[in-house]
């Protein structure tokens, strides 16, 4: 059972001398004794979390992660148990006295219940990973998602001698999160686990590549939740090298268990649940967002009256007299008569409204201009008017055909300019 794994023998703790007083470090900060393996990495401490207080963890998808200190790591394994590889992973962890968290598939627990019991007996935390590991959680109906979640819980708890040992931890297959799925899990008090970095051991890569990715990504973040799979041969081959490097680089393993009535959550501050809490020495590059104000009611205010302006009814209006007089005049203007908008038939305006009549209108205008010039006795203006009439007529009727030449009349030759140079 998980409860039995929390009570462990602690190593002799270091006594620090400061200012003439002896102060003892917390026993939870040191790894448990590992008989037969004095150089084992061990488990540095046990972290007790309340799923309802922090329902979503893992910075690959969420804002919060586990409240780990620098160089602390939580190992997690998905998709088991598969005896061929899960038993080897279990032995590697036992040799190093490391406690991890396993997310079980319901069908795997149904097929290998003994593998689930081994995990519990070794003191590891056991959560669930759905019934059949479908990679469609982000789009499946919520009813189907609930059946997958409940089926995984049912078969995993059924495999245990004590079903209460099942932790209320759940990891969505493929990390394909959906809001409806998360809301359902949270309503049941189940904590949704993502991760802080994976090692890509589900891909077709070598065990060396799995080891490299695990260390590189851990070094980039400095701490966090590592996502692995205990059903892969490459993971079995890479795990000893990962543990060896964690030991060499000064990393420590943290075991996570859920809070119960008899086991309260580890005291933490909200800022500790952030992977990289903000520092007062580091400037913030983004401006705070404008808050959204919520108004209790919406109402329309009345227009101010004379009483609001401290004026008596007998006082004059605040508007100037001239403005008021103009407003009264504008209000009493008569409506224009209908005849003002009537256009007589045959006028130039009517003729200009159609394409065929524009030509006639142009001729009428030119004739009026010519007769007016003759009446004034100005010959040169008459010539100019006649010339203008000819131009306008030619412009108004561009499609008119020219008169055919008379028969027997020789056409006038067209003289072309020569391009040849004249002799000098």
mmCIF file of C-alpha atoms in Angstrom, residues 35-371:
data_model
loop_
_atom_site.group_PDB
_atom_site.id
_atom_site.type_symbol
_atom_site.label_atom_id
_atom_site.label_comp_id
_atom_site.label_asym_id
_atom_site.label_seq_id
_atom_site.Cartn_x
_atom_site.Cartn_y
_atom_site.Cartn_z
ATOM 1 C CA UNK A 35 20.155 -1.865 1.684
ATOM 2 C CA UNK A 36 22.811 -3.404 -0.532
ATOM 3 C CA UNK A 37 23.059 -0.285 -2.688
ATOM 4 C CA UNK A 38 24.978 2.390 -0.771
ATOM 5 C CA UNK A 39 25.402 4.514 -3.890
ATOM 6 C CA UNK A 40 21.729 4.435 -4.831
ATOM 7 C CA UNK A 41 19.997 7.635 -5.891
ATOM 8 C CA UNK A 42 17.098 6.972 -3.522
ATOM 9 C CA UNK A 43 13.981 9.076 -2.926
ATOM 10 C CA UNK A 44 14.751 12.395 -1.290
ATOM 11 C CA UNK A 45 11.270 13.196 0.006
ATOM 12 C CA UNK A 46 7.554 12.464 -0.237
ATOM 13 C CA UNK A 47 5.270 15.247 -1.481
ATOM 14 C CA UNK A 48 1.608 15.039 -0.417
ATOM 15 C CA UNK A 49 -0.770 16.913 -2.719
ATOM 16 C CA UNK A 50 -4.462 17.775 -2.540
ATOM 17 C CA UNK A 51 -6.051 17.094 -5.975
ATOM 18 C CA UNK A 52 -8.901 19.531 -5.316
ATOM 19 C CA UNK A 53 -6.602 22.417 -4.437
ATOM 20 C CA UNK A 54 -4.511 22.052 -7.616
ATOM 21 C CA UNK A 55 -6.593 20.100 -10.146
ATOM 22 C CA UNK A 56 -4.298 20.491 -13.210
ATOM 23 C CA UNK A 57 -0.529 20.124 -13.197
ATOM 24 C CA UNK A 58 2.238 19.914 -15.802
ATOM 25 C CA UNK A 59 3.583 22.893 -17.731
ATOM 26 C CA UNK A 60 3.405 21.128 -21.072
ATOM 27 C CA UNK A 61 -0.262 22.130 -20.982
ATOM 28 C CA UNK A 62 -1.095 23.923 -17.753
ATOM 29 C CA UNK A 63 0.065 26.928 -15.795
ATOM 30 C CA UNK A 64 0.861 24.989 -12.615
ATOM 31 C CA UNK A 65 3.120 22.050 -11.913
ATOM 32 C CA UNK A 66 4.203 20.241 -8.767
ATOM 33 C CA UNK A 67 5.836 22.450 -6.088
ATOM 34 C CA UNK A 68 9.333 21.100 -6.615
ATOM 35 C CA UNK A 69 12.589 22.676 -5.556
ATOM 36 C CA UNK A 70 15.486 23.185 -7.916
ATOM 37 C CA UNK A 71 17.002 19.879 -9.162
ATOM 38 C CA UNK A 72 14.012 17.800 -8.035
ATOM 39 C CA UNK A 73 12.451 15.263 -10.412
ATOM 40 C CA UNK A 74 9.258 13.191 -10.399
ATOM 41 C CA UNK A 75 9.406 10.032 -12.537
ATOM 42 C CA UNK A 76 6.127 8.921 -14.169
ATOM 43 C CA UNK A 77 5.402 5.893 -16.364
ATOM 44 C CA UNK A 78 2.397 5.341 -18.670
ATOM 45 C CA UNK A 79 0.579 2.479 -20.411
ATOM 46 C CA UNK A 80 1.500 -0.502 -18.184
ATOM 47 C CA UNK A 81 1.617 -2.960 -16.771
ATOM 48 C CA UNK A 82 3.224 -5.113 -19.474
ATOM 49 C CA UNK A 83 5.150 -7.890 -17.659
ATOM 50 C CA UNK A 84 7.961 -8.224 -20.215
ATOM 51 C CA UNK A 85 9.137 -4.629 -19.699
ATOM 52 C CA UNK A 86 7.264 -3.344 -16.628
ATOM 53 C CA UNK A 87 8.920 -5.920 -14.367
ATOM 54 C CA UNK A 88 12.362 -4.791 -15.557
ATOM 55 C CA UNK A 89 11.496 -1.140 -14.896
ATOM 56 C CA UNK A 90 10.245 -2.135 -11.452
ATOM 57 C CA UNK A 91 13.539 -3.896 -10.687
ATOM 58 C CA UNK A 92 15.680 -0.954 -11.872
ATOM 59 C CA UNK A 93 13.724 1.395 -9.585
ATOM 60 C CA UNK A 94 13.971 -1.044 -6.678
ATOM 61 C CA UNK A 95 17.771 -1.274 -7.047
ATOM 62 C CA UNK A 96 17.958 2.520 -6.698
ATOM 63 C CA UNK A 97 15.234 2.760 -4.019
ATOM 64 C CA UNK A 98 13.284 5.150 -6.263
ATOM 65 C CA UNK A 99 9.561 5.672 -5.927
ATOM 66 C CA UNK A 100 7.624 6.717 -9.056
ATOM 67 C CA UNK A 101 4.056 7.278 -10.266
ATOM 68 C CA UNK A 102 2.440 4.822 -12.725
ATOM 69 C CA UNK A 103 -0.617 5.571 -14.861
ATOM 70 C CA UNK A 104 -2.334 2.269 -15.617
ATOM 71 C CA UNK A 105 -4.506 1.336 -18.610
ATOM 72 C CA UNK A 106 -7.624 -0.527 -17.518
ATOM 73 C CA UNK A 107 -7.302 -3.287 -20.116
ATOM 74 C CA UNK A 108 -3.686 -3.847 -19.078
ATOM 75 C CA UNK A 109 -4.746 -4.135 -15.442
ATOM 76 C CA UNK A 110 -7.469 -6.569 -16.475
ATOM 77 C CA UNK A 111 -4.938 -8.712 -18.365
ATOM 78 C CA UNK A 112 -2.122 -8.390 -15.778
ATOM 79 C CA UNK A 113 -3.607 -7.748 -12.313
ATOM 80 C CA UNK A 114 -0.471 -9.160 -10.679
ATOM 81 C CA UNK A 115 1.562 -6.345 -12.238
ATOM 82 C CA UNK A 116 -0.660 -3.747 -10.542
ATOM 83 C CA UNK A 117 -0.278 -5.498 -7.181
ATOM 84 C CA UNK A 118 3.513 -5.484 -7.572
ATOM 85 C CA UNK A 119 3.509 -1.729 -8.053
ATOM 86 C CA UNK A 120 1.451 -1.168 -4.909
ATOM 87 C CA UNK A 121 3.568 -3.604 -2.874
ATOM 88 C CA UNK A 122 6.742 -1.764 -3.960
ATOM 89 C CA UNK A 123 5.309 1.507 -2.630
ATOM 90 C CA UNK A 124 4.780 3.287 -5.947
ATOM 91 C CA UNK A 125 1.850 5.600 -6.592
ATOM 92 C CA UNK A 126 -0.740 4.136 -8.978
ATOM 93 C CA UNK A 127 -3.067 6.348 -11.038
ATOM 94 C CA UNK A 128 -5.109 5.618 -14.169
ATOM 95 C CA UNK A 129 -4.781 6.257 -17.904
ATOM 96 C CA UNK A 130 -8.266 5.344 -19.280
ATOM 97 C CA UNK A 131 -9.668 1.929 -20.217
ATOM 98 C CA UNK A 132 -8.272 1.391 -23.726
ATOM 99 C CA UNK A 133 -5.984 4.408 -24.386
ATOM 100 C CA UNK A 134 -7.954 6.019 -27.248
ATOM 101 C CA UNK A 135 -6.198 8.942 -28.913
ATOM 102 C CA UNK A 136 -9.469 10.826 -29.425
ATOM 103 C CA UNK A 137 -10.165 12.335 -26.000
ATOM 104 C CA UNK A 138 -10.119 15.863 -27.415
ATOM 105 C CA UNK A 139 -13.064 15.161 -29.751
ATOM 106 C CA UNK A 140 -15.034 12.209 -28.388
ATOM 107 C CA UNK A 141 -18.480 12.749 -26.779
ATOM 108 C CA UNK A 142 -18.301 13.331 -23.055
ATOM 109 C CA UNK A 143 -20.372 10.190 -22.403
ATOM 110 C CA UNK A 144 -17.741 8.051 -24.119
ATOM 111 C CA UNK A 145 -14.935 9.844 -22.278
ATOM 112 C CA UNK A 146 -16.657 9.162 -18.953
ATOM 113 C CA UNK A 147 -16.931 5.472 -19.836
ATOM 114 C CA UNK A 148 -13.209 5.364 -20.653
ATOM 115 C CA UNK A 149 -12.268 7.100 -17.401
ATOM 116 C CA UNK A 150 -14.550 4.973 -15.216
ATOM 117 C CA UNK A 151 -13.551 1.743 -16.955
ATOM 118 C CA UNK A 152 -9.882 2.392 -16.292
ATOM 119 C CA UNK A 153 -10.562 3.164 -12.630
ATOM 120 C CA UNK A 154 -12.781 0.103 -12.229
ATOM 121 C CA UNK A 155 -10.314 -2.455 -13.611
ATOM 122 C CA UNK A 156 -7.257 -0.926 -11.927
ATOM 123 C CA UNK A 157 -8.878 -0.835 -8.493
ATOM 124 C CA UNK A 158 -10.232 -4.347 -9.021
ATOM 125 C CA UNK A 159 -6.670 -5.599 -9.525
ATOM 126 C CA UNK A 160 -5.605 -4.241 -6.114
ATOM 127 C CA UNK A 161 -5.908 -6.069 -2.844
ATOM 128 C CA UNK A 162 -6.963 -2.765 -1.266
ATOM 129 C CA UNK A 163 -8.798 -0.551 -3.794
ATOM 130 C CA UNK A 164 -8.256 2.482 -1.564
ATOM 131 C CA UNK A 165 -4.592 2.402 -2.624
ATOM 132 C CA UNK A 166 -5.603 3.822 -6.020
ATOM 133 C CA UNK A 167 -4.551 7.468 -6.249
ATOM 134 C CA UNK A 168 -7.024 9.997 -7.700
ATOM 135 C CA UNK A 169 -4.523 10.873 -10.437
ATOM 136 C CA UNK A 170 -5.358 10.681 -14.162
ATOM 137 C CA UNK A 171 -3.331 11.354 -17.294
ATOM 138 C CA UNK A 172 -5.246 11.847 -20.551
ATOM 139 C CA UNK A 173 -3.965 9.506 -23.308
ATOM 140 C CA UNK A 174 -1.723 11.356 -25.737
ATOM 141 C CA UNK A 175 -2.177 14.472 -23.553
ATOM 142 C CA UNK A 176 -5.113 15.273 -25.845
ATOM 143 C CA UNK A 177 -6.905 17.431 -23.345
ATOM 144 C CA UNK A 178 -10.489 18.639 -23.604
ATOM 145 C CA UNK A 179 -12.301 21.041 -21.306
ATOM 146 C CA UNK A 180 -15.294 18.739 -20.814
ATOM 147 C CA UNK A 181 -13.040 15.838 -19.829
ATOM 148 C CA UNK A 182 -11.076 17.982 -17.388
ATOM 149 C CA UNK A 183 -14.247 19.368 -15.815
ATOM 150 C CA UNK A 184 -15.592 15.847 -15.302
ATOM 151 C CA UNK A 185 -12.372 14.654 -13.662
ATOM 152 C CA UNK A 186 -12.188 17.716 -11.417
ATOM 153 C CA UNK A 187 -15.825 17.281 -10.369
ATOM 154 C CA UNK A 188 -14.860 13.831 -9.088
ATOM 155 C CA UNK A 189 -11.817 15.119 -7.203
ATOM 156 C CA UNK A 190 -9.345 13.551 -9.651
ATOM 157 C CA UNK A 191 -6.157 15.462 -10.416
ATOM 158 C CA UNK A 192 -5.289 15.829 -14.120
ATOM 159 C CA UNK A 193 -1.602 15.167 -14.772
ATOM 160 C CA UNK A 194 0.274 16.396 -17.799
ATOM 161 C CA UNK A 195 4.097 16.602 -17.658
ATOM 162 C CA UNK A 196 6.892 19.151 -17.747
ATOM 163 C CA UNK A 197 8.958 17.335 -20.371
ATOM 164 C CA UNK A 198 8.891 13.957 -22.177
ATOM 165 C CA UNK A 199 11.713 11.747 -23.432
ATOM 166 C CA UNK A 200 9.856 10.718 -26.621
ATOM 167 C CA UNK A 201 10.304 7.033 -25.778
ATOM 168 C CA UNK A 202 7.045 6.143 -27.575
ATOM 169 C CA UNK A 203 8.644 7.123 -30.881
ATOM 170 C CA UNK A 204 10.865 4.870 -32.981
ATOM 171 C CA UNK A 205 14.139 6.236 -31.600
ATOM 172 C CA UNK A 206 17.156 4.585 -30.004
ATOM 173 C CA UNK A 207 17.560 4.187 -26.255
ATOM 174 C CA UNK A 208 20.506 6.618 -26.406
ATOM 175 C CA UNK A 209 18.196 9.220 -27.930
ATOM 176 C CA UNK A 210 15.659 8.668 -25.119
ATOM 177 C CA UNK A 211 18.433 9.193 -22.561
ATOM 178 C CA UNK A 212 19.713 12.332 -24.314
ATOM 179 C CA UNK A 213 16.268 13.934 -24.588
ATOM 180 C CA UNK A 214 15.447 13.214 -20.946
ATOM 181 C CA UNK A 215 18.647 14.848 -19.663
ATOM 182 C CA UNK A 216 18.679 17.762 -22.113
ATOM 183 C CA UNK A 217 15.083 18.743 -21.388
ATOM 184 C CA UNK A 218 15.525 18.337 -17.644
ATOM 185 C CA UNK A 219 18.641 20.516 -17.721
ATOM 186 C CA UNK A 220 16.727 23.167 -19.688
ATOM 187 C CA UNK A 221 14.027 23.417 -16.994
ATOM 188 C CA UNK A 222 16.017 22.535 -13.899
ATOM 189 C CA UNK A 223 13.249 20.449 -12.335
ATOM 190 C CA UNK A 224 9.882 18.881 -13.151
ATOM 191 C CA UNK A 225 7.792 15.854 -14.091
ATOM 192 C CA UNK A 226 9.436 13.427 -16.540
ATOM 193 C CA UNK A 227 7.097 11.405 -18.790
ATOM 194 C CA UNK A 228 8.225 7.839 -19.655
ATOM 195 C CA UNK A 229 6.570 4.537 -20.665
ATOM 196 C CA UNK A 230 7.183 1.212 -18.928
ATOM 197 C CA UNK A 231 6.087 -0.847 -21.958
ATOM 198 C CA UNK A 232 9.038 0.008 -24.232
ATOM 199 C CA UNK A 233 12.335 -1.869 -24.587
ATOM 200 C CA UNK A 234 14.125 1.427 -25.322
ATOM 201 C CA UNK A 235 12.888 2.819 -21.994
ATOM 202 C CA UNK A 236 14.240 -0.192 -20.114
ATOM 203 C CA UNK A 237 17.632 0.311 -21.788
ATOM 204 C CA UNK A 238 17.716 4.085 -21.221
ATOM 205 C CA UNK A 239 16.487 4.177 -17.612
ATOM 206 C CA UNK A 240 19.777 3.095 -15.893
ATOM 207 C CA UNK A 241 21.702 5.759 -17.832
ATOM 208 C CA UNK A 242 19.113 8.405 -16.959
ATOM 209 C CA UNK A 243 19.350 7.536 -13.248
ATOM 210 C CA UNK A 244 23.148 7.517 -13.396
ATOM 211 C CA UNK A 245 23.193 11.008 -14.922
ATOM 212 C CA UNK A 246 20.621 12.321 -12.448
ATOM 213 C CA UNK A 247 22.919 11.175 -9.647
ATOM 214 C CA UNK A 248 26.009 12.714 -11.255
ATOM 215 C CA UNK A 249 24.304 16.076 -11.836
ATOM 216 C CA UNK A 250 22.927 16.377 -8.323
ATOM 217 C CA UNK A 251 19.243 15.732 -9.024
ATOM 218 C CA UNK A 252 16.919 14.295 -6.384
ATOM 219 C CA UNK A 253 13.829 12.087 -6.757
ATOM 220 C CA UNK A 254 10.520 13.153 -5.218
ATOM 221 C CA UNK A 255 7.663 10.725 -4.576
ATOM 222 C CA UNK A 256 4.124 12.146 -4.924
ATOM 223 C CA UNK A 257 1.116 10.766 -3.029
ATOM 224 C CA UNK A 258 -2.452 12.095 -2.607
ATOM 225 C CA UNK A 259 -3.642 13.701 0.601
ATOM 226 C CA UNK A 260 -6.073 11.757 2.787
ATOM 227 C CA UNK A 261 -7.868 12.364 6.075
ATOM 228 C CA UNK A 262 -4.917 10.856 7.938
ATOM 229 C CA UNK A 263 -2.243 12.377 5.692
ATOM 230 C CA UNK A 264 -2.564 16.145 5.190
ATOM 231 C CA UNK A 265 -1.105 17.907 2.191
ATOM 232 C CA UNK A 266 2.431 19.241 2.355
ATOM 233 C CA UNK A 267 2.253 22.968 3.234
ATOM 234 C CA UNK A 268 3.097 25.082 0.189
ATOM 235 C CA UNK A 269 2.667 28.595 -1.105
ATOM 236 C CA UNK A 270 0.739 29.250 -4.354
ATOM 237 C CA UNK A 271 3.848 30.632 -6.033
ATOM 238 C CA UNK A 272 5.649 27.301 -5.495
ATOM 239 C CA UNK A 273 3.273 25.631 -7.973
ATOM 240 C CA UNK A 274 4.772 27.668 -10.806
ATOM 241 C CA UNK A 275 7.733 26.154 -12.621
ATOM 242 C CA UNK A 276 9.647 29.450 -12.572
ATOM 243 C CA UNK A 277 8.087 31.816 -10.008
ATOM 244 C CA UNK A 278 8.423 35.531 -10.771
ATOM 245 C CA UNK A 279 11.368 37.255 -9.134
ATOM 246 C CA UNK A 280 11.491 40.841 -7.916
ATOM 247 C CA UNK A 281 14.935 41.185 -9.494
ATOM 248 C CA UNK A 282 13.728 40.110 -12.945
ATOM 249 C CA UNK A 283 11.682 42.687 -14.890
ATOM 250 C CA UNK A 284 8.363 41.616 -16.392
ATOM 251 C CA UNK A 285 8.278 42.192 -20.148
ATOM 252 C CA UNK A 286 4.487 42.185 -20.487
ATOM 253 C CA UNK A 287 2.047 44.782 -19.205
ATOM 254 C CA UNK A 288 -0.708 43.539 -16.872
ATOM 255 C CA UNK A 289 -3.990 42.899 -18.629
ATOM 256 C CA UNK A 290 -6.866 45.320 -18.124
ATOM 257 C CA UNK A 291 -9.378 43.823 -15.663
ATOM 258 C CA UNK A 292 -12.905 43.057 -16.773
ATOM 259 C CA UNK A 293 -15.337 45.012 -14.623
ATOM 260 C CA UNK A 294 -18.715 43.497 -13.808
ATOM 261 C CA UNK A 295 -21.583 45.925 -13.256
ATOM 262 C CA UNK A 296 -24.415 44.899 -10.947
ATOM 263 C CA UNK A 297 -27.087 46.637 -13.041
ATOM 264 C CA UNK A 298 -27.517 48.708 -16.173
ATOM 265 C CA UNK A 299 -29.735 51.807 -16.112
ATOM 266 C CA UNK A 300 -30.325 54.918 -18.215
ATOM 267 C CA UNK A 301 -29.855 58.230 -16.463
ATOM 268 C CA UNK A 302 -32.482 60.965 -17.143
ATOM 269 C CA UNK A 303 -31.566 64.186 -18.929
ATOM 270 C CA UNK A 304 -30.794 67.050 -16.533
ATOM 271 C CA UNK A 305 -33.556 69.568 -15.928
ATOM 272 C CA UNK A 306 -33.573 73.213 -14.831
ATOM 273 C CA UNK A 307 -33.657 72.163 -11.209
ATOM 274 C CA UNK A 308 -30.396 70.235 -11.714
ATOM 275 C CA UNK A 309 -28.787 73.444 -13.028
ATOM 276 C CA UNK A 310 -29.906 75.455 -9.984
ATOM 277 C CA UNK A 311 -32.197 77.538 -12.237
ATOM 278 C CA UNK A 312 -35.738 78.696 -11.556
ATOM 279 C CA UNK A 313 -38.530 77.985 -14.065
ATOM 280 C CA UNK A 314 -38.923 81.708 -14.579
ATOM 281 C CA UNK A 315 -35.331 82.063 -15.710
ATOM 282 C CA UNK A 316 -34.442 82.172 -19.381
ATOM 283 C CA UNK A 317 -33.345 79.128 -21.285
ATOM 284 C CA UNK A 318 -29.572 78.518 -21.218
ATOM 285 C CA UNK A 319 -29.559 78.532 -25.064
ATOM 286 C CA UNK A 320 -28.654 81.876 -26.741
ATOM 287 C CA UNK A 321 -31.568 83.891 -28.120
ATOM 288 C CA UNK A 322 -30.225 83.910 -31.658
ATOM 289 C CA UNK A 323 -29.923 80.128 -31.758
ATOM 290 C CA UNK A 324 -33.432 79.752 -30.428
ATOM 291 C CA UNK A 325 -34.855 82.202 -32.940
ATOM 292 C CA UNK A 326 -33.206 80.453 -35.856
ATOM 293 C CA UNK A 327 -34.532 77.136 -34.653
ATOM 294 C CA UNK A 328 -38.078 78.572 -34.629
ATOM 295 C CA UNK A 329 -37.720 80.036 -38.131
ATOM 296 C CA UNK A 330 -36.395 76.757 -39.515
ATOM 297 C CA UNK A 331 -39.346 74.950 -38.037
ATOM 298 C CA UNK A 332 -41.894 77.213 -39.793
ATOM 299 C CA UNK A 333 -40.519 77.182 -43.358
ATOM 300 C CA UNK A 334 -43.192 76.205 -45.940
ATOM 301 C CA UNK A 335 -43.039 72.926 -47.828
ATOM 302 C CA UNK A 336 -41.845 73.428 -51.460
ATOM 303 C CA UNK A 337 -44.588 73.165 -54.095
ATOM 304 C CA UNK A 338 -44.674 70.178 -56.432
ATOM 305 C CA UNK A 339 -44.411 72.430 -59.513
ATOM 306 C CA UNK A 340 -40.883 73.461 -58.527
ATOM 307 C CA UNK A 341 -39.663 69.987 -59.372
ATOM 308 C CA UNK A 342 -41.613 69.597 -62.666
ATOM 309 C CA UNK A 343 -39.507 69.549 -65.895
ATOM 310 C CA UNK A 344 -41.406 70.524 -69.103
ATOM 311 C CA UNK A 345 -41.459 68.040 -71.952
ATOM 312 C CA UNK A 346 -39.041 68.746 -74.825
ATOM 313 C CA UNK A 347 -36.631 70.800 -72.749
ATOM 314 C CA UNK A 348 -32.902 70.386 -72.980
ATOM 315 C CA UNK A 349 -32.806 68.695 -69.569
ATOM 316 C CA UNK A 350 -35.188 65.970 -70.763
ATOM 317 C CA UNK A 351 -33.306 65.517 -74.033
ATOM 318 C CA UNK A 352 -30.003 65.128 -72.204
ATOM 319 C CA UNK A 353 -31.460 62.296 -70.121
ATOM 320 C CA UNK A 354 -31.237 59.840 -73.066
ATOM 321 C CA UNK A 355 -28.358 58.992 -75.371
ATOM 322 C CA UNK A 356 -30.288 59.531 -78.643
ATOM 323 C CA UNK A 357 -31.605 62.908 -77.538
ATOM 324 C CA UNK A 358 -28.215 64.312 -76.494
ATOM 325 C CA UNK A 359 -27.303 64.974 -80.122
ATOM 326 C CA UNK A 360 -30.501 66.934 -80.728
ATOM 327 C CA UNK A 361 -29.917 68.877 -77.532
ATOM 328 C CA UNK A 362 -26.400 69.775 -78.632
ATOM 329 C CA UNK A 363 -27.688 70.988 -82.029
ATOM 330 C CA UNK A 364 -30.358 73.109 -80.344
ATOM 331 C CA UNK A 365 -27.796 74.702 -78.050
ATOM 332 C CA UNK A 366 -25.450 75.451 -80.964
ATOM 333 C CA UNK A 367 -28.262 76.988 -83.038
ATOM 334 C CA UNK A 368 -29.279 79.246 -80.182
ATOM 335 C CA UNK A 369 -25.694 80.389 -79.759
ATOM 336 C CA UNK A 370 -25.301 81.145 -83.497
ATOM 337 C CA UNK A 371 -28.518 83.157 -83.769
#
